[in-house]
PDB file of C-alpha atoms and ligand atoms in Angstrom:
ATOM      1  CA  UNK A   1       0.160   0.184   0.100  1.00 56.00           C
ATOM      2  CA  UNK A   2       1.655   3.699  -0.916  1.00 84.00           C
ATOM      3  CA  UNK A   3       0.460   5.474   1.845  1.00 95.00           C
ATOM      4  CA  UNK A   4       2.242   7.244   5.139  1.00 97.00           C
ATOM      5  CA  UNK A   5       0.736   8.298   8.006  1.00 98.00           C
ATOM      6  CA  UNK A   6       2.113  11.925   9.575  1.00 98.00           C
ATOM      7  CA  UNK A   7       0.728  12.522  12.928  1.00 98.00           C
ATOM      8  CA  UNK A   8       0.981  16.026  14.498  1.00 98.00           C
ATOM      9  CA  UNK A   9       3.065  15.662  17.772  1.00 97.00           C
ATOM     10  CA  UNK A  10      -0.028  15.506  20.307  1.00 96.00           C
ATOM     11  CA  UNK A  11      -1.132  12.544  17.798  1.00 96.00           C
ATOM     12  CA  UNK A  12       1.819  10.743  17.340  1.00 96.00           C
ATOM     13  CA  UNK A  13       1.050   7.478  19.673  1.00 95.00           C
ATOM     14  CA  UNK A  14      -2.170   7.424  18.105  1.00 96.00           C
ATOM     15  CA  UNK A  15      -1.020   7.677  14.576  1.00 97.00           C
ATOM     16  CA  UNK A  16       1.570   5.392  14.781  1.00 97.00           C
ATOM     17  CA  UNK A  17      -1.524   2.589  16.426  1.00 97.00           C
ATOM     18  CA  UNK A  18      -3.188   3.363  13.143  1.00 97.00           C
ATOM     19  CA  UNK A  19       0.178   2.796  10.856  1.00 97.00           C
ATOM     20  CA  UNK A  20       0.439  -0.362  12.861  1.00 97.00           C
ATOM     21  CA  UNK A  21      -2.959  -1.602  11.867  1.00 97.00           C
ATOM     22  CA  UNK A  22      -2.177  -0.556   8.328  1.00 96.00           C
ATOM     23  CA  UNK A  23       1.404  -1.925   8.439  1.00 96.00           C
ATOM     24  CA  UNK A  24       2.150   1.568   6.690  1.00 97.00           C
ATOM     25  CA  UNK A  25       5.238   4.025   7.642  1.00 97.00           C
ATOM     26  CA  UNK A  26       4.434   6.854  10.490  1.00 98.00           C
ATOM     27  CA  UNK A  27       6.236   9.891  10.123  1.00 98.00           C
ATOM     28  CA  UNK A  28       6.340  12.895  12.638  1.00 98.00           C
ATOM     29  CA  UNK A  29       4.908  16.419  11.308  1.00 98.00           C
ATOM     30  CA  UNK A  30       7.229  18.888  13.505  1.00 98.00           C
ATOM     31  CA  UNK A  31       5.674  22.156  14.692  1.00 98.00           C
ATOM     32  CA  UNK A  32       7.149  25.030  15.889  1.00 97.00           C
ATOM     33  CA  UNK A  33       5.928  28.454  17.333  1.00 97.00           C
ATOM     34  CA  UNK A  34       7.287  31.804  16.266  1.00 97.00           C
ATOM     35  CA  UNK A  35       7.037  34.634  18.989  1.00 97.00           C
ATOM     36  CA  UNK A  36       4.602  36.090  17.128  1.00 97.00           C
ATOM     37  CA  UNK A  37       2.497  33.224  17.599  1.00 95.00           C
ATOM     38  CA  UNK A  38       2.587  31.918  13.618  1.00 96.00           C
ATOM     39  CA  UNK A  39       3.004  28.120  13.311  1.00 97.00           C
ATOM     40  CA  UNK A  40       5.802  26.449  11.212  1.00 98.00           C
ATOM     41  CA  UNK A  41       5.125  23.281   9.708  1.00 98.00           C
ATOM     42  CA  UNK A  42       7.365  20.644   8.376  1.00 98.00           C
ATOM     43  CA  UNK A  43       6.496  17.287   7.208  1.00 98.00           C
ATOM     44  CA  UNK A  44       8.431  14.141   6.327  1.00 97.00           C
ATOM     45  CA  UNK A  45       8.634  12.359   2.888  1.00 96.00           C
ATOM     46  CA  UNK A  46       5.325  11.258   1.743  1.00 95.00           C
ATOM     47  CA  UNK A  47       4.099   8.481  -0.130  1.00 95.00           C
ATOM     48  CA  UNK A  48       1.308   9.048  -2.997  1.00 96.00           C
ATOM     49  CA  UNK A  49      -1.316   8.694  -0.446  1.00 96.00           C
ATOM     50  CA  UNK A  50      -0.392  10.931   2.669  1.00 98.00           C
ATOM     51  CA  UNK A  51      -2.813  10.187   5.605  1.00 98.00           C
ATOM     52  CA  UNK A  52      -2.693  13.215   7.753  1.00 98.00           C
ATOM     53  CA  UNK A  53      -3.777  12.215  11.619  1.00 98.00           C
ATOM     54  CA  UNK A  54      -4.972  14.987  14.166  1.00 98.00           C
ATOM     55  CA  UNK A  55      -7.878  15.133  16.561  1.00 98.00           C
ATOM     56  CA  UNK A  56      -9.573  18.758  16.496  1.00 97.00           C
ATOM     57  CA  UNK A  57     -10.629  19.392  20.001  1.00 95.00           C
ATOM     58  CA  UNK A  58      -9.094  22.905  20.570  1.00 93.00           C
ATOM     59  CA  UNK A  59      -9.687  23.204  16.639  1.00 96.00           C
ATOM     60  CA  UNK A  60      -8.385  27.271  16.323  1.00 94.00           C
ATOM     61  CA  UNK A  61      -4.304  26.896  15.911  1.00 89.00           C
ATOM     62  CA  UNK A  62      -5.332  22.866  14.801  1.00 96.00           C
ATOM     63  CA  UNK A  63      -6.983  23.962  11.749  1.00 97.00           C
ATOM     64  CA  UNK A  64      -4.373  26.602  10.284  1.00 97.00           C
ATOM     65  CA  UNK A  65      -1.522  23.629  11.120  1.00 98.00           C
ATOM     66  CA  UNK A  66      -3.444  21.287   9.134  1.00 98.00           C
ATOM     67  CA  UNK A  67      -3.950  23.151   6.034  1.00 98.00           C
ATOM     68  CA  UNK A  68      -0.221  23.560   6.242  1.00 98.00           C
ATOM     69  CA  UNK A  69       0.392  19.978   6.642  1.00 98.00           C
ATOM     70  CA  UNK A  70      -1.639  19.435   3.717  1.00 98.00           C
ATOM     71  CA  UNK A  71      -0.113  22.221   1.465  1.00 98.00           C
ATOM     72  CA  UNK A  72       3.579  20.673   2.276  1.00 98.00           C
ATOM     73  CA  UNK A  73       2.236  16.955   1.369  1.00 98.00           C
ATOM     74  CA  UNK A  74       1.146  17.974  -2.113  1.00 98.00           C
ATOM     75  CA  UNK A  75       4.410  20.159  -2.417  1.00 98.00           C
ATOM     76  CA  UNK A  76       6.500  16.984  -1.391  1.00 97.00           C
ATOM     77  CA  UNK A  77       4.575  14.837  -4.306  1.00 96.00           C
ATOM     78  CA  UNK A  78       1.916  13.140  -2.598  1.00 97.00           C
ATOM     79  CA  UNK A  79      -1.359  13.364  -4.901  1.00 96.00           C
ATOM     80  CA  UNK A  80      -4.032  12.153  -2.203  1.00 96.00           C
ATOM     81  CA  UNK A  81      -4.031  13.687   1.130  1.00 97.00           C
ATOM     82  CA  UNK A  82      -6.768  12.523   3.716  1.00 97.00           C
ATOM     83  CA  UNK A  83      -7.720  14.122   6.990  1.00 98.00           C
ATOM     84  CA  UNK A  84      -8.068  11.409   9.639  1.00 98.00           C
ATOM     85  CA  UNK A  85      -9.598  13.434  12.311  1.00 98.00           C
ATOM     86  CA  UNK A  86     -10.883  11.034  15.507  1.00 98.00           C
ATOM     87  CA  UNK A  87     -12.523  13.919  16.823  1.00 97.00           C
ATOM     88  CA  UNK A  88     -13.954  16.776  14.117  1.00 97.00           C
ATOM     89  CA  UNK A  89     -14.785  19.939  16.719  1.00 94.00           C
ATOM     90  CA  UNK A  90     -17.183  23.061  15.027  1.00 95.00           C
ATOM     91  CA  UNK A  91     -20.103  20.142  14.137  1.00 93.00           C
ATOM     92  CA  UNK A  92     -22.522  21.344  16.717  1.00 89.00           C
ATOM     93  CA  UNK A  93     -23.193  25.003  15.137  1.00 93.00           C
ATOM     94  CA  UNK A  94     -25.112  24.157  12.312  1.00 93.00           C
ATOM     95  CA  UNK A  95     -27.388  26.759  12.164  1.00 94.00           C
ATOM     96  CA  UNK A  96     -27.489  30.139  13.074  1.00 95.00           C
ATOM     97  CA  UNK A  97     -29.413  30.127  16.555  1.00 92.00           C
ATOM     98  CA  UNK A  98     -29.594  33.910  16.796  1.00 94.00           C
ATOM     99  CA  UNK A  99     -29.422  36.432  13.811  1.00 97.00           C
ATOM    100  CA  UNK A 100     -25.859  37.334  13.168  1.00 97.00           C
ATOM    101  CA  UNK A 101     -23.948  33.819  14.172  1.00 96.00           C
ATOM    102  CA  UNK A 102     -21.597  31.994  11.682  1.00 96.00           C
ATOM    103  CA  UNK A 103     -22.843  28.377  10.806  1.00 96.00           C
ATOM    104  CA  UNK A 104     -19.240  27.191  11.950  1.00 96.00           C
ATOM    105  CA  UNK A 105     -20.123  23.415  11.126  1.00 96.00           C
ATOM    106  CA  UNK A 106     -20.440  25.089   7.381  1.00 96.00           C
ATOM    107  CA  UNK A 107     -17.438  26.977   7.159  1.00 97.00           C
ATOM    108  CA  UNK A 108     -15.416  24.524   8.411  1.00 97.00           C
ATOM    109  CA  UNK A 109     -16.735  21.570   6.545  1.00 97.00           C
ATOM    110  CA  UNK A 110     -15.673  23.583   3.424  1.00 97.00           C
ATOM    111  CA  UNK A 111     -12.410  24.398   4.501  1.00 97.00           C
ATOM    112  CA  UNK A 112     -11.391  20.632   5.332  1.00 98.00           C
ATOM    113  CA  UNK A 113     -12.967  20.149   1.556  1.00 97.00           C
ATOM    114  CA  UNK A 114     -10.983  22.850   0.149  1.00 97.00           C
ATOM    115  CA  UNK A 115      -7.679  20.994   1.405  1.00 98.00           C
ATOM    116  CA  UNK A 116      -8.108  17.441   1.902  1.00 98.00           C
ATOM    117  CA  UNK A 117      -9.697  14.590  -0.691  1.00 97.00           C
ATOM    118  CA  UNK A 118     -10.919  12.499   2.345  1.00 97.00           C
ATOM    119  CA  UNK A 119     -11.855  12.610   5.889  1.00 97.00           C
ATOM    120  CA  UNK A 120     -12.488  10.045   8.280  1.00 97.00           C
ATOM    121  CA  UNK A 121     -13.637  10.751  11.498  1.00 98.00           C
ATOM    122  CA  UNK A 122     -15.472   8.830  14.551  1.00 97.00           C
ATOM    123  CA  UNK A 123     -19.212   9.572  15.710  1.00 95.00           C
ATOM    124  CA  UNK A 124     -19.336  12.985  14.884  1.00 94.00           C
ATOM    125  CA  UNK A 125     -21.708  15.100  16.559  1.00 88.00           C
ATOM    126  CA  UNK A 126     -24.454  16.185  14.077  1.00 88.00           C
ATOM    127  CA  UNK A 127     -27.424  17.147  15.035  1.00 84.00           C
ATOM    128  CA  UNK A 128     -30.025  18.624  12.165  1.00 87.00           C
ATOM    129  CA  UNK A 129     -27.373  17.369   9.352  1.00 85.00           C
ATOM    130  CA  UNK A 130     -27.214  13.621   8.902  1.00 84.00           C
ATOM    131  CA  UNK A 131     -24.625  13.367   6.525  1.00 90.00           C
ATOM    132  CA  UNK A 132     -21.325  14.958   6.994  1.00 93.00           C
ATOM    133  CA  UNK A 133     -21.047  14.487   3.263  1.00 93.00           C
ATOM    134  CA  UNK A 134     -23.131  17.300   2.904  1.00 93.00           C
ATOM    135  CA  UNK A 135     -20.893  19.746   4.830  1.00 94.00           C
ATOM    136  CA  UNK A 136     -17.595  18.442   3.191  1.00 94.00           C
ATOM    137  CA  UNK A 137     -18.646  19.087  -0.692  1.00 90.00           C
ATOM    138  CA  UNK A 138     -17.022  16.760  -3.216  1.00 94.00           C
ATOM    139  CA  UNK A 139     -14.407  14.887  -1.049  1.00 96.00           C
ATOM    140  CA  UNK A 140     -14.688  11.084   0.134  1.00 95.00           C
ATOM    141  CA  UNK A 141     -16.228  11.266   3.695  1.00 96.00           C
ATOM    142  CA  UNK A 142     -16.034   8.177   6.119  1.00 96.00           C
ATOM    143  CA  UNK A 143     -17.914   8.364   9.334  1.00 96.00           C
ATOM    144  CA  UNK A 144     -16.977   4.987  11.930  1.00 97.00           C
ATOM    145  CA  UNK A 145     -18.944   4.421  14.752  1.00 96.00           C
ATOM    146  CA  UNK A 146     -17.283   3.550  18.057  1.00 97.00           C
ATOM    147  CA  UNK A 147     -20.107   1.490  18.983  1.00 97.00           C
ATOM    148  CA  UNK A 148     -18.478  -1.843  18.723  1.00 97.00           C
ATOM    149  CA  UNK A 149     -15.060  -0.609  20.370  1.00 97.00           C
ATOM    150  CA  UNK A 150     -16.927   0.452  23.343  1.00 97.00           C
ATOM    151  CA  UNK A 151     -18.978  -2.687  23.891  1.00 98.00           C
ATOM    152  CA  UNK A 152     -15.842  -4.764  23.740  1.00 97.00           C
ATOM    153  CA  UNK A 153     -14.181  -2.295  25.874  1.00 97.00           C
ATOM    154  CA  UNK A 154     -17.285  -2.182  28.544  1.00 97.00           C
ATOM    155  CA  UNK A 155     -18.043  -6.159  28.076  1.00 96.00           C
ATOM    156  CA  UNK A 156     -15.311  -8.277  30.162  1.00 95.00           C
ATOM    157  CA  UNK A 157     -16.219  -6.868  33.486  1.00 91.00           C
ATOM    158  CA  UNK A 158     -20.000  -5.771  32.897  1.00 96.00           C
ATOM    159  CA  UNK A 159     -22.284  -7.765  35.142  1.00 97.00           C
ATOM    160  CA  UNK A 160     -25.874  -8.846  33.645  1.00 97.00           C
ATOM    161  CA  UNK A 161     -28.059  -6.333  35.819  1.00 98.00           C
ATOM    162  CA  UNK A 162     -25.884  -3.230  34.625  1.00 98.00           C
ATOM    163  CA  UNK A 163     -28.083  -0.763  33.037  1.00 98.00           C
ATOM    164  CA  UNK A 164     -26.405   1.569  30.073  1.00 98.00           C
ATOM    165  CA  UNK A 165     -28.133   4.953  30.326  1.00 98.00           C
ATOM    166  CA  UNK A 166     -27.945   7.380  27.374  1.00 98.00           C
ATOM    167  CA  UNK A 167     -28.791  11.283  28.198  1.00 97.00           C
ATOM    168  CA  UNK A 168     -30.748  11.991  25.189  1.00 95.00           C
ATOM    169  CA  UNK A 169     -33.124  10.690  22.513  1.00 92.00           C
ATOM    170  CA  UNK A 170     -30.421  11.320  20.092  1.00 90.00           C
ATOM    171  CA  UNK A 171     -28.098   8.830  22.177  1.00 92.00           C
ATOM    172  CA  UNK A 172     -31.223   5.958  21.909  1.00 94.00           C
ATOM    173  CA  UNK A 173     -29.893   4.354  18.665  1.00 91.00           C
ATOM    174  CA  UNK A 174     -26.113   4.486  19.810  1.00 91.00           C
ATOM    175  CA  UNK A 175     -26.614   3.310  23.527  1.00 97.00           C
ATOM    176  CA  UNK A 176     -28.681   0.274  21.943  1.00 97.00           C
ATOM    177  CA  UNK A 177     -25.945  -0.903  19.798  1.00 96.00           C
ATOM    178  CA  UNK A 178     -23.206  -1.285  22.497  1.00 98.00           C
ATOM    179  CA  UNK A 179     -25.901  -2.811  24.389  1.00 98.00           C
ATOM    180  CA  UNK A 180     -27.083  -5.301  22.456  1.00 97.00           C
ATOM    181  CA  UNK A 181     -23.708  -7.519  21.921  1.00 97.00           C
ATOM    182  CA  UNK A 182     -23.395  -6.937  26.256  1.00 98.00           C
ATOM    183  CA  UNK A 183     -27.126  -8.562  26.674  1.00 97.00           C
ATOM    184  CA  UNK A 184     -27.737  -5.353  29.002  1.00 98.00           C
ATOM    185  CA  UNK A 185     -30.901  -3.512  29.469  1.00 98.00           C
ATOM    186  CA  UNK A 186     -30.737   0.741  28.299  1.00 98.00           C
ATOM    187  CA  UNK A 187     -32.583   3.745  29.552  1.00 98.00           C
ATOM    188  CA  UNK A 188     -32.860   7.002  27.956  1.00 98.00           C
ATOM    189  CA  UNK A 189     -33.208  10.560  29.261  1.00 97.00           C
ATOM    190  CA  UNK A 190     -34.464  13.639  28.105  1.00 97.00           C
ATOM    191  CA  UNK A 191     -32.282  16.630  27.982  1.00 94.00           C
ATOM    192  CA  UNK A 192     -32.455  20.199  27.704  1.00 94.00           C
ATOM    193  CA  UNK A 193     -29.295  22.411  27.681  1.00 90.00           C
ATOM    194  CA  UNK A 194     -30.167  25.493  29.715  1.00 93.00           C
ATOM    195  CA  UNK A 195     -26.414  26.964  29.300  1.00 90.00           C
ATOM    196  CA  UNK A 196     -22.725  25.726  28.070  1.00 87.00           C
ATOM    197  CA  UNK A 197     -22.477  24.013  31.787  1.00 88.00           C
ATOM    198  CA  UNK A 198     -26.113  23.547  32.479  1.00 91.00           C
ATOM    199  CA  UNK A 199     -28.998  20.857  31.592  1.00 93.00           C
ATOM    200  CA  UNK A 200     -31.879  19.989  32.624  1.00 94.00           C
ATOM    201  CA  UNK A 201     -32.483  16.222  32.556  1.00 96.00           C
ATOM    202  CA  UNK A 202     -35.354  13.465  33.175  1.00 96.00           C
ATOM    203  CA  UNK A 203     -34.835   9.560  33.598  1.00 97.00           C
ATOM    204  CA  UNK A 204     -38.126   7.954  32.457  1.00 97.00           C
ATOM    205  CA  UNK A 205     -38.074   4.378  34.047  1.00 96.00           C
ATOM    206  CA  UNK A 206     -34.982   5.484  36.467  1.00 97.00           C
ATOM    207  CA  UNK A 207     -36.880   3.314  39.435  1.00 97.00           C
ATOM    208  CA  UNK A 208     -35.864   0.046  37.768  1.00 97.00           C
ATOM    209  CA  UNK A 209     -32.168   0.956  38.513  1.00 97.00           C
ATOM    210  CA  UNK A 210     -32.257   0.714  42.271  1.00 98.00           C
ATOM    211  CA  UNK A 211     -29.588  -1.601  43.464  1.00 98.00           C
ATOM    212  CA  UNK A 212     -28.156  -1.752  40.010  1.00 98.00           C
ATOM    213  CA  UNK A 213     -24.509  -0.747  38.349  1.00 98.00           C
ATOM    214  CA  UNK A 214     -25.080   1.947  35.694  1.00 98.00           C
ATOM    215  CA  UNK A 215     -22.805   2.881  32.820  1.00 98.00           C
ATOM    216  CA  UNK A 216     -23.769   6.214  31.188  1.00 98.00           C
ATOM    217  CA  UNK A 217     -22.872   6.431  27.564  1.00 98.00           C
ATOM    218  CA  UNK A 218     -22.629   9.462  25.697  1.00 96.00           C
ATOM    219  CA  UNK A 219     -20.940  10.396  22.420  1.00 95.00           C
ATOM    220  CA  UNK A 220     -18.831  13.540  23.733  1.00 94.00           C
ATOM    221  CA  UNK A 221     -17.986  14.560  27.455  1.00 95.00           C
ATOM    222  CA  UNK A 222     -17.168  18.305  27.341  1.00 94.00           C
ATOM    223  CA  UNK A 223     -18.232  20.193  30.323  1.00 93.00           C
ATOM    224  CA  UNK A 224     -19.106  17.137  32.058  1.00 95.00           C
ATOM    225  CA  UNK A 225     -22.795  19.125  33.129  1.00 95.00           C
ATOM    226  CA  UNK A 226     -24.380  16.392  31.238  1.00 96.00           C
ATOM    227  CA  UNK A 227     -22.979  13.297  33.028  1.00 97.00           C
ATOM    228  CA  UNK A 228     -23.252  15.274  36.318  1.00 96.00           C
ATOM    229  CA  UNK A 229     -26.532  15.587  36.497  1.00 96.00           C
ATOM    230  CA  UNK A 230     -27.434  12.217  35.128  1.00 97.00           C
ATOM    231  CA  UNK A 231     -25.347  10.696  38.199  1.00 97.00           C
ATOM    232  CA  UNK A 232     -27.183  12.986  40.386  1.00 97.00           C
ATOM    233  CA  UNK A 233     -30.819  11.390  39.490  1.00 97.00           C
ATOM    234  CA  UNK A 234     -29.376   7.815  39.423  1.00 98.00           C
ATOM    235  CA  UNK A 235     -27.882   8.562  43.029  1.00 97.00           C
ATOM    236  CA  UNK A 236     -30.863   9.614  44.500  1.00 97.00           C
ATOM    237  CA  UNK A 237     -32.710   6.732  42.347  1.00 98.00           C
ATOM    238  CA  UNK A 238     -30.562   4.187  44.109  1.00 98.00           C
ATOM    239  CA  UNK A 239     -27.919   2.812  41.738  1.00 98.00           C
ATOM    240  CA  UNK A 240     -24.778   1.259  43.240  1.00 96.00           C
ATOM    241  CA  UNK A 241     -22.228   1.919  40.871  1.00 96.00           C
ATOM    242  CA  UNK A 242     -22.211   4.655  38.324  1.00 98.00           C
ATOM    243  CA  UNK A 243     -19.325   4.651  35.659  1.00 98.00           C
ATOM    244  CA  UNK A 244     -19.259   6.475  32.311  1.00 97.00           C
ATOM    245  CA  UNK A 245     -18.343   5.970  28.879  1.00 97.00           C
ATOM    246  CA  UNK A 246     -17.970   7.820  26.015  1.00 96.00           C
ATOM    247  CA  UNK A 247     -16.374   7.928  22.413  1.00 96.00           C
ATOM    248  CA  UNK A 248     -14.642  10.846  22.979  1.00 96.00           C
ATOM    249  CA  UNK A 249     -13.379  12.739  26.196  1.00 96.00           C
ATOM    250  CA  UNK A 250     -12.911  16.551  25.976  1.00 95.00           C
ATOM    251  CA  UNK A 251     -13.119  17.133  29.719  1.00 94.00           C
ATOM    252  CA  UNK A 252     -10.596  18.756  31.472  1.00 92.00           C
ATOM    253  CA  UNK A 253      -8.344  17.443  34.791  1.00 92.00           C
ATOM    254  CA  UNK A 254     -10.694  19.881  36.651  1.00 94.00           C
ATOM    255  CA  UNK A 255     -14.015  18.934  35.023  1.00 94.00           C
ATOM    256  CA  UNK A 256     -13.141  14.845  35.601  1.00 95.00           C
ATOM    257  CA  UNK A 257     -12.708  15.409  39.183  1.00 95.00           C
ATOM    258  CA  UNK A 258     -16.050  16.989  39.689  1.00 96.00           C
ATOM    259  CA  UNK A 259     -17.403  14.182  37.882  1.00 96.00           C
ATOM    260  CA  UNK A 260     -15.122  12.154  40.204  1.00 96.00           C
ATOM    261  CA  UNK A 261     -17.070  13.810  43.186  1.00 97.00           C
ATOM    262  CA  UNK A 262     -20.469  13.459  41.704  1.00 96.00           C
ATOM    263  CA  UNK A 263     -20.079  10.141  42.265  1.00 96.00           C
ATOM    264  CA  UNK A 264     -18.959   8.757  39.103  1.00 97.00           C
ATOM    265  CA  UNK A 265     -16.468   6.180  40.114  1.00 96.00           C
ATOM    266  CA  UNK A 266     -15.023   5.519  36.703  1.00 96.00           C
ATOM    267  CA  UNK A 267     -14.452   7.321  33.175  1.00 96.00           C
ATOM    268  CA  UNK A 268     -13.731   5.485  30.071  1.00 96.00           C
ATOM    269  CA  UNK A 269     -13.668   6.565  26.951  1.00 96.00           C
ATOM    270  CA  UNK A 270     -11.316   5.562  23.259  1.00 97.00           C
ATOM    271  CA  UNK A 271      -8.541   7.545  22.495  1.00 96.00           C
ATOM    272  CA  UNK A 272      -9.507  10.189  20.032  1.00 97.00           C
ATOM    273  CA  UNK A 273      -8.957  12.775  22.448  1.00 95.00           C
ATOM    274  CA  UNK A 274      -8.107  12.056  25.999  1.00 78.00           C
ATOM    275  CA  UNK A 275      -4.801  10.217  25.779  1.00 70.00           C
ATOM    276  CA  UNK A 276      -5.057   9.983  29.738  1.00 72.00           C
ATOM    277  CA  UNK A 277      -8.231   8.291  30.684  1.00 80.00           C
ATOM    278  CA  UNK A 278      -8.037   6.339  27.127  1.00 75.00           C
ATOM    279  CA  UNK A 279      -9.245   2.833  27.508  1.00 88.00           C
ATOM    280  CA  UNK A 280      -9.633   1.763  24.063  1.00 95.00           C
ATOM    281  CA  UNK A 281      -7.710   2.344  21.313  1.00 96.00           C
ATOM    282  CA  UNK A 282      -9.931   3.145  17.846  1.00 97.00           C
ATOM    283  CA  UNK A 283      -7.448   2.263  15.204  1.00 98.00           C
ATOM    284  CA  UNK A 284      -8.697  -0.892  14.554  1.00 98.00           C
ATOM    285  CA  UNK A 285     -11.869   0.299  13.642  1.00 98.00           C
ATOM    286  CA  UNK A 286     -10.148   3.417  11.598  1.00 98.00           C
ATOM    287  CA  UNK A 287      -7.984   1.200   9.852  1.00 97.00           C
ATOM    288  CA  UNK A 288     -11.178  -1.048   8.836  1.00 96.00           C
ATOM    289  CA  UNK A 289     -12.818   1.929   7.589  1.00 95.00           C
ATOM    290  CA  UNK A 290      -9.826   3.297   5.791  1.00 95.00           C
ATOM    291  CA  UNK A 291      -9.423   0.138   3.872  1.00 93.00           C
ATOM    292  CA  UNK A 292     -12.922  -0.370   2.935  1.00 89.00           C
ATOM    293  CA  UNK A 293     -13.203   3.018   1.798  1.00 82.00           C
ATOM    294  CA  UNK A 294     -10.405   2.814  -0.118  1.00 65.00           C
ATOM    295  CA  UNK A 295      -9.800   6.649  -0.917  1.00 63.00           C
ATOM    296  CA  UNK A 296      -6.701   6.436  -2.533  1.00 54.00           C
ATOM    297  CA  UNK A 297      -7.304   3.933  -4.807  1.00 50.00           C
ATOM    298  CA  UNK A 298     -10.699   5.855  -5.801  1.00 42.00           C
ATOM    299  CA  UNK A 299      -9.232   9.635  -5.474  1.00 40.00           C
ATOM    300  CA  UNK A 300      -5.437   9.266  -5.914  1.00 36.00           C
TER     301      UNK A 300
HETATM  302  C1  LIG B 401     -25.299  16.927  23.301  1.00 86.14           C
HETATM  303  O1  LIG B 401     -26.083  16.374  22.387  1.00 86.14           O
HETATM  304  C2  LIG B 401     -23.801  15.354  23.080  1.00 86.14           C
HETATM  305  O2  LIG B 401     -24.118  13.839  22.949  1.00 86.14           O
HETATM  306  C3  LIG B 401     -23.237  15.316  24.680  1.00 86.14           C
HETATM  307  O3  LIG B 401     -24.924  14.841  25.626  1.00 86.14           O
HETATM  308  C4  LIG B 401     -22.911  16.978  25.057  1.00 86.14           C
HETATM  309  O4  LIG B 401     -21.714  17.552  23.998  1.00 86.14           O
HETATM  310  C5  LIG B 401     -22.031  16.476  26.645  1.00 86.14           C
HETATM  311  O5  LIG B 401     -21.349  17.766  27.107  1.00 86.14           O
HETATM  312  P1  LIG B 401     -21.248  18.547  28.332  1.00 86.14           P
HETATM  313  O6  LIG B 401     -20.456  17.130  28.982  1.00 86.14           O
HETATM  314  O7  LIG B 401     -20.785  19.625  27.931  1.00 86.14           O
HETATM  315  O8  LIG B 401     -22.554  18.237  28.812  1.00 86.14           O
END
């Protein structure tokens, strides 16, 4: 296979895991920041297909550096440049909620589509737009589900009386697909967001969790407000042990500490973002998606 993976410094261990799965070389992207804040990006030699690996949490500076890397790889001879962004930021603002607001999803989608030939991402947070291709015009877009990875992660120590709890109706298909191979029950909440760090939540059927262990399941842990509210309701309803699992954990150390104090005794995620709590590598699922999408062959 004529592909090389190019990993930004913070993503290099995960990029190496994908390279291992695909049996291709992984090369570090060097980054330097000038005193005025500009970034210098230096890439290694590329094969015909270059795969750039970087998650877009904390996305502002990262996006510019991605574009610089894509340009340098093309200058170096890459014919096809693919972005593997396991976590894709800026996907939540898909309409102008107030007059004058930018529709970030559309802007960032077009920006990525203008510089890359393909995108592979994991469980993108989409609301009104269900197909990511609609915001990345003209490029190959592959979305990977982390459900099987999370089922496999939870499987070894789950007990049959465990209940998986999703916080809102959007999470239902996803939570059910994690629960099905484990053969455990599911409860789904009803959530209303009141602010960046405030949610109102109810969990119909919560009485059934008395005396049972619970695992909260979400696609993203950001401020942690959603999990915290769920945990408070579940504790009051008599859950015996509360854990959480998510595809992407963006929460910072202080938010994780608040979640622990709020009664969540264990938080696990894939390694799309948070290396410190990551418990499951997403590389095998990414490799499978890359091989079935055959992006380089189709476009390159
Ligand atoms: C919302 O629809 C998502 O599925 C997550 O529940 C949300 O992004 C989590 O954010 P936070 O941790 O800030 O409550």
